[in-house]
Coordinates of C-alpha atoms in Angstrom, one line a residue:
Chain A
M193 CA -2.2 18.8 -5.8
D194 CA 1.1 20.4 -4.5
D195 CA 4.6 19.9 -5.4
T196 CA 5.1 16.9 -3.1
T197 CA 2.3 15.0 -4.5
T198 CA 4.1 14.4 -8.1
H199 CA 7.2 12.8 -8.9
K200 CA 9.1 11.3 -11.9
R201 CA 7.8 7.9 -13.1
A202 CA 10.9 6.1 -12.0
T203 CA 10.9 2.5 -12.6
H204 CA 12.7 1.5 -9.2
R205 CA 13.1 3.5 -6.1
R206 CA 15.1 1.7 -3.5
A207 CA 14.0 1.7 0.2
Q208 CA 16.4 3.6 2.3
A209 CA 17.3 3.4 6.1
D210 CA 14.6 4.5 8.5
C211 CA 11.6 4.3 6.2
C212 CA 12.8 6.7 3.6
W213 CA 12.8 6.0 -0.3
E214 CA 14.8 7.2 -3.1
D215 CA 13.3 10.5 -5.0
V216 CA 10.7 10.6 -2.4
E217 CA 10.5 14.0 -0.6
R218 CA 10.1 13.4 3.4
R219 CA 8.3 16.4 4.7
P220 CA 9.9 16.5 8.3
Y221 CA 8.0 16.1 11.5
K222 CA 6.1 19.3 12.2
E223 CA 4.0 21.0 14.6
D224 CA 0.7 22.6 14.4
D225 CA 0.0 25.8 16.2
R226 CA -3.4 24.9 17.2
T227 CA -2.2 21.3 18.2
L228 CA -4.6 19.8 15.6
F229 CA -1.7 17.3 15.1
R230 CA 1.7 16.7 16.5
S231 CA 5.0 15.2 15.2
V232 CA 3.8 13.8 11.8
S233 CA 5.8 13.3 8.8
R234 CA 4.5 12.6 5.2
Q235 CA 5.8 11.0 2.0
V236 CA 4.0 10.5 -1.2
L237 CA 4.9 7.1 -2.6
F238 CA 2.9 7.0 -5.6
S239 CA 0.7 9.8 -7.3
D240 CA 0.4 9.7 -10.9
P241 CA -2.1 11.2 -13.4
D242 CA -2.8 7.7 -14.6
M243 CA -4.0 6.4 -11.2
A244 CA -7.0 6.9 -9.4
G245 CA -5.3 6.3 -6.1
E246 CA -2.4 8.0 -4.2
W247 CA -0.4 5.9 -1.9
R248 CA 1.3 7.8 1.1
Y249 CA 3.5 7.0 4.1
F250 CA 3.1 8.9 7.4
E251 CA 5.0 8.6 10.5
V252 CA 4.0 9.7 13.9
A253 CA 6.8 10.4 16.4
P254 CA 6.4 8.9 20.1
E255 CA 3.5 11.0 21.9
G256 CA 2.6 12.4 18.4
F257 CA -0.9 12.0 16.7
T258 CA -2.5 12.9 13.5
S259 CA -5.5 15.3 12.9
L260 CA -8.6 14.2 14.4
E261 CA -10.9 14.6 11.2
R262 CA -13.4 13.1 9.0
H263 CA -14.4 13.4 5.2
Q264 CA -16.3 11.9 2.3
H265 CA -13.2 9.9 1.0
M266 CA -12.0 6.6 2.5
H267 CA -8.7 5.7 4.0
A268 CA -7.2 2.2 3.5
V269 CA -4.4 1.9 6.2
M270 CA -1.6 -0.6 6.8
I271 CA 0.7 -0.1 9.8
F272 CA 4.1 -0.3 8.5
R273 CA 6.1 0.2 11.5
G274 CA 5.8 0.1 15.4
R275 CA 2.9 0.2 17.6
G276 CA 0.1 2.6 18.8
H277 CA -3.5 3.2 19.0
C278 CA -6.1 4.6 16.3
L279 CA -9.7 5.9 16.8
V280 CA -12.2 5.1 14.1
G281 CA -15.5 6.3 14.7
H282 CA -16.0 5.5 18.5
E283 CA -13.6 2.5 18.3
V284 CA -10.4 2.7 19.9
K285 CA -8.0 0.0 18.5
A286 CA -4.4 -1.1 19.7
V287 CA -2.5 -1.5 16.4
R288 CA 0.8 -2.9 15.4
A289 CA 2.7 -3.5 12.3
H290 CA 1.1 -4.8 9.2
D291 CA -2.5 -4.5 10.8
L292 CA -5.3 -3.3 8.3
I293 CA -7.4 -0.3 9.3
T294 CA -10.4 0.8 7.2
V295 CA -11.8 4.3 7.8
P296 CA -15.0 4.4 6.0
P297 CA -16.8 7.8 4.7
W298 CA -17.5 10.6 7.3
T299 CA -15.9 8.7 10.0
W300 CA -13.8 10.5 12.7
H301 CA -10.3 9.1 13.0
Q302 CA -7.0 9.6 14.5
F303 CA -3.8 7.7 14.9
R304 CA -1.5 8.2 18.0
A305 CA 2.0 6.9 18.7
T306 CA 1.1 5.9 22.3
V307 CA 3.9 3.4 23.1
G308 CA 7.1 5.3 23.1
E309 CA 7.9 4.3 19.5
P310 CA 7.3 5.8 16.1
L311 CA 4.0 4.7 14.3
G312 CA 4.3 4.5 10.7
F313 CA 1.5 3.5 8.3
L314 CA 0.8 3.3 4.6
C315 CA -2.5 5.1 3.4
L316 CA -4.2 4.6 0.1
V317 CA -6.8 7.4 -0.8
D318 CA -8.5 8.4 -4.0
A319 CA -6.5 11.1 -5.8
Q320 CA -9.7 13.2 -6.3
R321 CA -10.9 13.9 -2.7
D322 CA -12.6 16.2 -0.6
R323 CA -11.1 18.4 2.0
P324 CA -11.1 17.0 5.7
Q325 CA -13.6 18.4 8.2
L326 CA -12.4 19.1 11.7
P327 CA -14.5 18.5 14.7
S328 CA -16.5 21.2 16.4
E329 CA -16.8 21.7 20.1
D330 CA -20.1 19.6 20.0
D331 CA -18.4 16.9 18.0
L332 CA -15.6 16.7 20.6
A333 CA -18.1 16.6 23.5
D334 CA -20.0 13.8 21.7
L335 CA -16.6 11.8 21.1
A336 CA -15.4 12.3 24.7
A337 CA -18.9 11.2 26.1
D338 CA -17.3 7.7 25.7
P339 CA -14.8 7.2 28.5
K340 CA -12.5 5.1 26.4
V341 CA -12.4 7.6 23.6
A342 CA -11.8 10.3 25.9
A343 CA -8.8 8.5 27.5
F344 CA -7.6 8.1 23.7
L345 CA -7.9 11.7 23.1
R346 CA -5.9 12.5 26.2
G347 CA -3.1 10.4 24.7
Q348 CA -3.7 7.6 27.4
P349 CA -5.8 4.8 25.8
Y350 CA -4.5 2.5 28.4
S351 CA -5.8 4.5 31.3
Chain B
M88 CA -15.3 -8.3 -9.7
D89 CA -15.4 -11.7 -8.3
D90 CA -15.8 -13.0 -4.8
T91 CA -12.5 -12.4 -3.5
T92 CA -12.5 -8.6 -4.3
T93 CA -15.2 -7.8 -1.8
H94 CA -15.1 -8.0 2.0
K95 CA -16.7 -6.6 5.0
R96 CA -15.7 -3.2 5.9
A97 CA -14.2 -4.3 9.2
T98 CA -12.4 -1.5 11.0
H99 CA -9.3 -3.4 12.1
R100 CA -8.0 -6.4 10.6
R101 CA -5.0 -7.9 12.5
A102 CA -1.9 -9.1 10.8
Q103 CA -1.3 -12.9 11.2
A104 CA 2.0 -15.1 10.8
D105 CA 3.5 -15.4 7.4
C106 CA 1.9 -12.4 5.6
C107 CA -1.9 -13.2 6.2
W108 CA -4.7 -11.0 7.4
E109 CA -7.8 -11.6 9.4
D110 CA -10.7 -12.0 7.3
V111 CA -8.8 -11.8 4.0
E112 CA -8.9 -15.0 1.9
R113 CA -5.7 -16.4 0.8
R114 CA -5.8 -17.9 -2.6
P115 CA -3.2 -20.5 -2.3
Y116 CA -0.3 -20.9 -4.6
K117 CA -1.6 -22.3 -7.6
E118 CA 0.2 -23.4 -11.1
D119 CA -1.1 -22.3 -14.7
D120 CA -1.2 -25.1 -17.3
R121 CA 0.5 -22.9 -19.9
T122 CA 3.1 -21.9 -17.4
L123 CA 2.0 -18.2 -17.9
F124 CA 2.6 -17.9 -14.1
R125 CA 3.9 -20.1 -11.4
S126 CA 3.4 -20.3 -7.7
V127 CA 1.7 -17.0 -7.1
S128 CA -0.8 -16.4 -4.3
R129 CA -3.1 -13.3 -4.1
Q130 CA -4.9 -11.6 -1.3
V131 CA -7.1 -8.8 -1.6
L132 CA -6.5 -6.3 1.4
F133 CA -8.8 -3.5 0.4
S134 CA -11.4 -3.4 -2.2
D135 CA -14.6 -1.0 -1.5
P136 CA -17.2 0.7 -3.7
D137 CA -16.3 3.8 -2.2
M138 CA -12.6 3.7 -3.3
A139 CA -11.1 4.2 -6.6
G140 CA -8.2 2.0 -5.9
E141 CA -7.7 -1.7 -4.9
W142 CA -4.9 -2.8 -2.5
R143 CA -3.6 -6.4 -3.1
Y144 CA -0.8 -8.7 -1.8
F145 CA 0.9 -11.2 -3.9
E146 CA 3.4 -13.7 -3.1
V147 CA 5.6 -15.6 -5.3
A148 CA 7.2 -18.7 -4.0
P149 CA 10.9 -19.4 -4.5
E150 CA 11.5 -20.0 -8.4
G151 CA 7.9 -18.7 -9.2
F152 CA 7.1 -15.8 -11.3
T153 CA 4.0 -13.6 -12.0
S154 CA 2.5 -13.5 -15.4
L155 CA 4.5 -11.6 -18.1
E156 CA 1.8 -9.2 -19.3
R157 CA 1.0 -5.6 -20.1
H158 CA -2.2 -3.3 -19.9
Q159 CA -3.5 0.2 -19.9
H160 CA -3.7 0.3 -16.0
M161 CA -0.6 1.0 -13.9
H162 CA 0.6 -0.8 -11.1
A163 CA 2.1 0.9 -8.0
V164 CA 4.2 -1.7 -6.2
M165 CA 6.0 -2.0 -2.8
I166 CA 8.2 -5.1 -2.3
F167 CA 7.0 -6.4 1.1
R168 CA 9.0 -9.4 1.8
G169 CA 12.0 -11.0 0.4
R170 CA 14.2 -10.3 -2.6
G171 CA 13.8 -11.2 -6.2
H172 CA 13.9 -9.7 -9.6
C173 CA 11.3 -7.7 -11.7
L174 CA 11.2 -6.9 -15.4
V175 CA 9.6 -3.6 -16.3
G176 CA 9.7 -2.6 -20.1
H177 CA 13.1 -3.7 -20.9
E178 CA 14.7 -3.1 -17.5
V179 CA 15.6 -6.0 -15.2
K180 CA 16.0 -4.9 -11.5
A181 CA 17.2 -6.6 -8.5
V182 CA 14.6 -5.7 -5.9
R183 CA 14.3 -6.3 -2.0
A184 CA 11.8 -5.3 0.7
H185 CA 10.3 -2.0 0.8
D186 CA 11.5 -1.0 -2.7
L187 CA 8.9 0.9 -4.9
I188 CA 8.3 -0.3 -8.4
T189 CA 6.2 1.8 -11.0
V190 CA 4.8 -0.2 -14.0
P191 CA 3.3 2.8 -16.5
P192 CA 0.7 1.9 -18.9
W193 CA 1.1 -0.8 -21.7
T194 CA 4.7 -1.9 -20.3
W195 CA 5.5 -5.6 -20.1
H196 CA 6.2 -6.6 -16.6
Q197 CA 6.9 -9.7 -14.4
F198 CA 8.0 -10.4 -10.9
R199 CA 10.5 -13.4 -10.1
A200 CA 11.5 -14.9 -6.9
T201 CA 14.9 -15.8 -8.1
V202 CA 17.0 -16.0 -4.9
G203 CA 15.5 -19.0 -3.2
E204 CA 13.1 -17.1 -0.9
P205 CA 9.5 -16.0 -1.1
L206 CA 8.9 -12.5 -3.0
G207 CA 6.0 -10.8 -1.6
F208 CA 4.7 -7.5 -2.8
L209 CA 1.9 -4.9 -2.1
C210 CA 0.1 -3.7 -5.5
L211 CA -2.1 -0.8 -6.0
V212 CA -4.4 -0.8 -9.1
D213 CA -7.4 1.1 -10.1
A214 CA -10.7 -0.6 -9.3
Q215 CA -11.9 -0.1 -12.9
R216 CA -9.3 -1.5 -15.1
D217 CA -8.6 -3.3 -18.5
R218 CA -7.7 -7.0 -18.9
P219 CA -4.1 -7.8 -19.2
Q220 CA -2.6 -8.5 -22.6
L221 CA -0.3 -11.5 -23.0
P222 CA 2.8 -11.5 -25.2
S223 CA 2.6 -12.6 -28.7
E224 CA 5.6 -14.9 -30.2
D225 CA 6.8 -11.5 -31.7
D226 CA 6.7 -9.7 -28.5
L227 CA 8.7 -12.5 -26.8
A228 CA 11.2 -12.5 -29.6
D229 CA 11.5 -8.7 -29.2
L230 CA 11.9 -8.9 -25.3
A231 CA 14.6 -11.7 -25.6
A232 CA 16.6 -9.8 -28.2
D233 CA 18.2 -8.2 -25.2
P234 CA 20.4 -10.8 -23.4
K235 CA 19.6 -9.4 -19.9
V236 CA 16.0 -9.8 -20.5
A237 CA 16.5 -13.2 -22.0
A238 CA 18.3 -14.2 -18.7
F239 CA 15.4 -12.9 -16.7
L240 CA 13.0 -14.7 -18.6
R241 CA 14.8 -18.0 -18.2
G242 CA 14.7 -17.2 -14.5
Q243 CA 18.5 -16.7 -14.4
P244 CA 18.8 -12.8 -14.2
Y245 CA 22.4 -13.1 -12.6
S246 CA 23.8 -15.2 -15.4

């Protein structure tokens, strides 16, 4: 658990402009050298030793995407802002604000801001969780064997 | 765990009008004979044997209120819709959409739709949790000793 996943137990943290919150550190959009993800910011809304879950807010800038990964732990996601697409297993879904997405254990998943607007989402996870696994070349080939998934991974889910 | 706290593990459940979701049962507004709560609906958005947390959506109709209660488990709350007031311990807070509220263990709390509009909020809890405790007459007297809390409990936090 790093420094961004703990915070004071303030009773009330007001919402601020542009999906930020009082006393919540916003990790800025950042790039990954290996382009495993692009233009993703992260805020930890709730993380407490007395709670089994953690509640985070992620935002993907236009054309950005989260890591393609899988792990034992689940993700419970609510799209909070904007529209885009996500991959869950071999399913590509067009998503928009307030939709619910379930990522079961050991299921490849990625979120992409594909329609020229930021895609923000709330994500609930277990506080105790395993590290994500990244796809091997074989995994990527297996995923891309489906033309719809291949188009998604190229950032062109509509093509 | 009752029938409303389990659901199929659907990948994508679309948001519908008026804060409802596909495949999520909405328990209608209901009244409590003892007026422990008034006009509160409940939807379980995520509950899964593979997740330590549960994610629910509650909505309080105008002039309604949730139970005044406390318990060992924590609540992590995000106001989702509307405005209103909440009590956390001896603090009365005016809250509005997207504000974050932390209810620590063993802390009296209540949410009230005080401004003539529905108050909807997301609430994260541990799946394994204790039953709420209701206030005794002494507890209520202790709370109402603070004029601000007394006004809140009368449904008039602005008075």
